[in-house]
Amino acid sequence: MQQESGSDRKKYWKVFLTFARNSLVRDMTFRTNFVLQCVSSLGWTLMNVGFYLIIFQYTTSIGADSGWDRDKFFLFIATTWFINSLVQAFFMPNAEEFSELIRTGGLDFALLKPIDTQFLISFRRVDWSALSNFAAGLIIALVALYSLATRQNDPMTPSILSIVLYIFFVGCGVAIMYSLMICLSATSIWLGRNQTLYNFWFYITNFSRYPMEIYDRGWGRPLYGFFTFIIPVLLVVNIPARILARPISPQTSEDQLLIAWGIAATLLSLWISRWVFKRALLSYRSASS
Amino acid sequence: MFNTETNARTTGQKVGWKLSLWRAILSTALGERLVYRGDFALGTLMRFLPIVTQIFLWYAIFDSIEATRGGNLETTEIRGFHFTDIVAYYLLTMVARAFSSMPGLASGIAREIRDGEIKRYLIQPIDLISFLLLTRIAHKLAYYAIAILPFALVFFLCRNYFASGWPSWHVLVAFAGSLVMGFLIGFFLEAAIGMIGFWFLEVSSLLFVYMLFSFFLSGHMFPLTMLPDNVAAFVNFLPLKYLAYFPAAIFLGKIPEDELPMELAIEACWLTFFIIVCRIAYSRGVQRYSGFGG
């Protein structure tokens, strides 16, 4: 890694802002397309909310005694939406472009630039329309919080501390997802092409969309272990959602261990993905002449 | 006399020519599929992964219903669906979607209209809709030839979720009929949407809206009976349910056997409707169409 002195950090931040501005200009050139993309992702959100509303017509919670009643589960959904929209806005378009760069040999130019290659690859494009889902998540979260605070039995308002921790762990979740994505797209250096990247991504992150307790039974236990400790996608949404939806003070030691493991897992996955990315670059052979 | 003789010969030749055309299309499509068979079988298997999540989600839901209402897993039900039924339902909708989904059909037609490639169907002795239907059938057959292995594996592993075992043979016949009609409805419905390209050049956003609705209202996401009553009545009237919900409901015996003939007849009416719409849209569209350049 390059030396992270203050001026360097400032430079990287400036480069990132330029990327973000460029993407915004690009998106605004095709404004109708942009609006349509926003509308269609909001349609997808509505459909999911409809599905969960239907489920809660028949049940009061997801899992017996798990505490995930309707309002709390919608907080969970909102968390999923925050993390996914951030990943889709900042990293998804870049990961898709990365495998294209490798196939066409365009990566040569990225390697020549006097800037960290992983940074350049990861932040080049920002898909602003994906942030419409962030707004949708915000609406879901606010409605759920309001309903949670004003309901008859067991009302709850999260403390300031839990909100701060929540934001921090949403960041951790995004970092874990980012690491996973970098690892997946780095494999396209070895494989030459990676069309199944998106599919694979979808199938793995699919597991992160529900409270982790539901896997903790029977033949779900190996999955539970695998997706908590090996590929920690279960931590991504679960840790922040638990912090927000459950009162902080009477935490069990298991909860605290999970939170500690969440921080460790974030650091580990960032470190591993950095290592995988560097290894992959070493085996890169330019495709162009 | 001479005239009829040539007529007879040309009819014979026509049939022969058609048959060889079909064979050519079929063998090409099969060849294309078989090249990547390993990758393809693996990909099909991967597609069942989201069902794993669904199994755990629904188990958790039934678990909490049990806890509040009492009873056990066998007696708890949501709108006539037990836990095992729901899992079986998701597996069966995978089969139904394997028949009724038409990836790239509507967008392909719209693209051919936009690029002007549609011209070749106007000057060659091939009818666009029949050609597309044949290619689709060939692709689907090739698909099933390979996908049957992963499907069989998954269904074998999940056999316990089919609590009531095999349905009676006339239910099976109705199931097969609904699958075939589901394929045809899916084809003509999407082809008709693609024909909109004659009027509007860009149909991709329209297509996305259709896909969204069809995902939700075909029953791919959850059994349609779970919808609130007034909504369910309306959705039941729509043809989208034939793409996923209907075949699965037949197999699981959720549609009473004496109502089956009537329900299938209604499906056949929808199919006829879409064939006519598709034909009219095509002939009107071709009249409107003007191709430039080479």
mmCIF file with all atom_site columns, N, CA and C in Angstrom, chain A residues 66-92:
data_model
loop_
_atom_site.group_PDB
_atom_site.id
_atom_site.type_symbol
_atom_site.label_atom_id
_atom_site.label_alt_id
_atom_site.label_comp_id
_atom_site.label_asym_id
_atom_site.label_entity_id
_atom_site.label_seq_id
_atom_site.pdbx_PDB_ins_code
_atom_site.Cartn_x
_atom_site.Cartn_y
_atom_site.Cartn_z
_atom_site.occupancy
_atom_site.B_iso_or_equiv
_atom_site.pdbx_formal_charge
_atom_site.auth_seq_id
_atom_site.auth_comp_id
_atom_site.auth_asym_id
_atom_site.auth_atom_id
_atom_site.pdbx_PDB_model_num
ATOM 1  N N  . SER A 1 66 ? -37.725 -15.135 18.097  1.00 0.00 ? 66 SER A N  1
ATOM 2  C CA . SER A 1 66 ? -36.494 -14.541 17.580  1.00 0.00 ? 66 SER A CA 1
ATOM 3  C C  . SER A 1 66 ? -36.535 -13.030 17.738  1.00 0.00 ? 66 SER A C  1
ATOM 4  N N  . GLY A 1 67 ? -37.704 -12.480 18.011  1.00 0.00 ? 67 GLY A N  1
ATOM 5  C CA . GLY A 1 67 ? -37.817 -11.038 18.187  1.00 0.00 ? 67 GLY A CA 1
ATOM 6  C C  . GLY A 1 67 ? -37.968 -10.274 16.884  1.00 0.00 ? 67 GLY A C  1
ATOM 7  N N  . TRP A 1 68 ? -37.914 -10.967 15.757  1.00 0.00 ? 68 TRP A N  1
ATOM 8  C CA . TRP A 1 68 ? -38.045 -10.250 14.485  1.00 0.00 ? 68 TRP A CA 1
ATOM 9  C C  . TRP A 1 68 ? -39.515 -10.099 14.130  1.00 0.00 ? 68 TRP A C  1
ATOM 10 N N  . ASP A 1 69 ? -40.194 -9.173  14.814  1.00 0.00 ? 69 ASP A N  1
ATOM 11 C CA . ASP A 1 69 ? -41.582 -8.918  14.450  1.00 0.00 ? 69 ASP A CA 1
ATOM 12 C C  . ASP A 1 69 ? -41.610 -7.964  13.258  1.00 0.00 ? 69 ASP A C  1
ATOM 13 N N  . ARG A 1 70 ? -42.805 -7.529  12.864  1.00 0.00 ? 70 ARG A N  1
ATOM 14 C CA . ARG A 1 70 ? -42.915 -6.796  11.605  1.00 0.00 ? 70 ARG A CA 1
ATOM 15 C C  . ARG A 1 70 ? -42.042 -5.548  11.555  1.00 0.00 ? 70 ARG A C  1
ATOM 16 N N  . ASP A 1 71 ? -42.162 -4.698  12.582  1.00 0.00 ? 71 ASP A N  1
ATOM 17 C CA . ASP A 1 71 ? -41.420 -3.434  12.534  1.00 0.00 ? 71 ASP A CA 1
ATOM 18 C C  . ASP A 1 71 ? -39.914 -3.670  12.533  1.00 0.00 ? 71 ASP A C  1
ATOM 19 N N  . LYS A 1 72 ? -39.499 -4.623  13.387  1.00 0.00 ? 72 LYS A N  1
ATOM 20 C CA . LYS A 1 72 ? -38.066 -4.885  13.471  1.00 0.00 ? 72 LYS A CA 1
ATOM 21 C C  . LYS A 1 72 ? -37.562 -5.535  12.195  1.00 0.00 ? 72 LYS A C  1
ATOM 22 N N  . PHE A 1 73 ? -38.374 -6.404  11.616  1.00 0.00 ? 73 PHE A N  1
ATOM 23 C CA . PHE A 1 73 ? -37.947 -7.032  10.371  1.00 0.00 ? 73 PHE A CA 1
ATOM 24 C C  . PHE A 1 73 ? -37.831 -5.994  9.249   1.00 0.00 ? 73 PHE A C  1
ATOM 25 N N  . PHE A 1 74 ? -38.727 -5.018  9.263   1.00 0.00 ? 74 PHE A N  1
ATOM 26 C CA . PHE A 1 74 ? -38.597 -3.985  8.232   1.00 0.00 ? 74 PHE A CA 1
ATOM 27 C C  . PHE A 1 74 ? -37.354 -3.128  8.448   1.00 0.00 ? 74 PHE A C  1
ATOM 28 N N  . LEU A 1 75 ? -36.937 -2.981  9.698   1.00 0.00 ? 75 LEU A N  1
ATOM 29 C CA . LEU A 1 75 ? -35.639 -2.338  9.934   1.00 0.00 ? 75 LEU A CA 1
ATOM 30 C C  . LEU A 1 75 ? -34.522 -3.169  9.319   1.00 0.00 ? 75 LEU A C  1
ATOM 31 N N  . PHE A 1 76 ? -34.665 -4.475  9.450   1.00 0.00 ? 76 PHE A N  1
ATOM 32 C CA . PHE A 1 76 ? -33.693 -5.389  8.844   1.00 0.00 ? 76 PHE A CA 1
ATOM 33 C C  . PHE A 1 76 ? -33.663 -5.199  7.323   1.00 0.00 ? 76 PHE A C  1
ATOM 34 N N  . ILE A 1 77 ? -34.867 -5.167  6.729   1.00 0.00 ? 77 ILE A N  1
ATOM 35 C CA . ILE A 1 77 ? -34.976 -4.985  5.271   1.00 0.00 ? 77 ILE A CA 1
ATOM 36 C C  . ILE A 1 77 ? -34.331 -3.665  4.858   1.00 0.00 ? 77 ILE A C  1
ATOM 37 N N  . ALA A 1 78 ? -34.611 -2.617  5.646   1.00 0.00 ? 78 ALA A N  1
ATOM 38 C CA . ALA A 1 78 ? -34.043 -1.303  5.313   1.00 0.00 ? 78 ALA A CA 1
ATOM 39 C C  . ALA A 1 78 ? -32.521 -1.371  5.332   1.00 0.00 ? 78 ALA A C  1
ATOM 40 N N  . THR A 1 79 ? -31.975 -2.107  6.313   1.00 0.00 ? 79 THR A N  1
ATOM 41 C CA . THR A 1 79 ? -30.520 -2.250  6.392   1.00 0.00 ? 79 THR A CA 1
ATOM 42 C C  . THR A 1 79 ? -29.986 -2.956  5.146   1.00 0.00 ? 79 THR A C  1
ATOM 43 N N  . THR A 1 80 ? -30.674 -4.025  4.749   1.00 0.00 ? 80 THR A N  1
ATOM 44 C CA . THR A 1 80 ? -30.278 -4.720  3.517   1.00 0.00 ? 80 THR A CA 1
ATOM 45 C C  . THR A 1 80 ? -30.267 -3.736  2.352   1.00 0.00 ? 80 THR A C  1
ATOM 46 N N  . TRP A 1 81 ? -31.288 -2.905  2.314   1.00 0.00 ? 81 TRP A N  1
ATOM 47 C CA . TRP A 1 81 ? -31.414 -1.970  1.192   1.00 0.00 ? 81 TRP A CA 1
ATOM 48 C C  . TRP A 1 81 ? -30.291 -0.932  1.202   1.00 0.00 ? 81 TRP A C  1
ATOM 49 N N  . PHE A 1 82 ? -29.950 -0.431  2.405   1.00 0.00 ? 82 PHE A N  1
ATOM 50 C CA . PHE A 1 82 ? -28.843 0.536   2.503   1.00 0.00 ? 82 PHE A CA 1
ATOM 51 C C  . PHE A 1 82 ? -27.562 -0.079  1.945   1.00 0.00 ? 82 PHE A C  1
ATOM 52 N N  . ILE A 1 83 ? -27.248 -1.251  2.451   1.00 0.00 ? 83 ILE A N  1
ATOM 53 C CA . ILE A 1 83 ? -25.954 -1.853  2.100   1.00 0.00 ? 83 ILE A CA 1
ATOM 54 C C  . ILE A 1 83 ? -25.924 -2.203  0.618   1.00 0.00 ? 83 ILE A C  1
ATOM 55 N N  . ASN A 1 84 ? -27.010 -2.827  0.136   1.00 0.00 ? 84 ASN A N  1
ATOM 56 C CA . ASN A 1 84 ? -27.014 -3.212  -1.270  1.00 0.00 ? 84 ASN A CA 1
ATOM 57 C C  . ASN A 1 84 ? -26.953 -2.005  -2.194  1.00 0.00 ? 84 ASN A C  1
ATOM 58 N N  . SER A 1 85 ? -27.653 -0.926  -1.823  1.00 0.00 ? 85 SER A N  1
ATOM 59 C CA . SER A 1 85 ? -27.648 0.223   -2.728  1.00 0.00 ? 85 SER A CA 1
ATOM 60 C C  . SER A 1 85 ? -26.268 0.875   -2.737  1.00 0.00 ? 85 SER A C  1
ATOM 61 N N  . LEU A 1 86 ? -25.606 0.898   -1.581  1.00 0.00 ? 86 LEU A N  1
ATOM 62 C CA . LEU A 1 86 ? -24.255 1.475   -1.560  1.00 0.00 ? 86 LEU A CA 1
ATOM 63 C C  . LEU A 1 86 ? -23.302 0.640   -2.404  1.00 0.00 ? 86 LEU A C  1
ATOM 64 N N  . VAL A 1 87 ? -23.408 -0.680  -2.248  1.00 0.00 ? 87 VAL A N  1
ATOM 65 C CA . VAL A 1 87 ? -22.526 -1.554  -3.033  1.00 0.00 ? 87 VAL A CA 1
ATOM 66 C C  . VAL A 1 87 ? -22.818 -1.403  -4.520  1.00 0.00 ? 87 VAL A C  1
ATOM 67 N N  . GLN A 1 88 ? -24.113 -1.343  -4.846  1.00 0.00 ? 88 GLN A N  1
ATOM 68 C CA . GLN A 1 88 ? -24.464 -1.238  -6.262  1.00 0.00 ? 88 GLN A CA 1
ATOM 69 C C  . GLN A 1 88 ? -24.079 0.109   -6.846  1.00 0.00 ? 88 GLN A C  1
ATOM 70 N N  . ALA A 1 89 ? -24.145 1.146   -6.028  1.00 0.00 ? 89 ALA A N  1
ATOM 71 C CA . ALA A 1 89 ? -23.816 2.471   -6.553  1.00 0.00 ? 89 ALA A CA 1
ATOM 72 C C  . ALA A 1 89 ? -22.313 2.619   -6.764  1.00 0.00 ? 89 ALA A C  1
ATOM 73 N N  . PHE A 1 90 ? -21.511 2.150   -5.806  1.00 0.00 ? 90 PHE A N  1
ATOM 74 C CA . PHE A 1 90 ? -20.084 2.461   -5.863  1.00 0.00 ? 90 PHE A CA 1
ATOM 75 C C  . PHE A 1 90 ? -19.230 1.343   -6.444  1.00 0.00 ? 90 PHE A C  1
ATOM 76 N N  . PHE A 1 91 ? -19.629 0.088   -6.223  1.00 0.00 ? 91 PHE A N  1
ATOM 77 C CA . PHE A 1 91 ? -18.703 -0.978  -6.595  1.00 0.00 ? 91 PHE A CA 1
ATOM 78 C C  . PHE A 1 91 ? -19.169 -1.855  -7.739  1.00 0.00 ? 91 PHE A C  1
ATOM 79 N N  . MET A 1 92 ? -20.482 -2.051  -7.845  1.00 0.00 ? 92 MET A N  1
ATOM 80 C CA . MET A 1 92 ? -20.968 -2.976  -8.860  1.00 0.00 ? 92 MET A CA 1
ATOM 81 C C  . MET A 1 92 ? -20.549 -2.577  -10.272 1.00 0.00 ? 92 MET A C  1
#
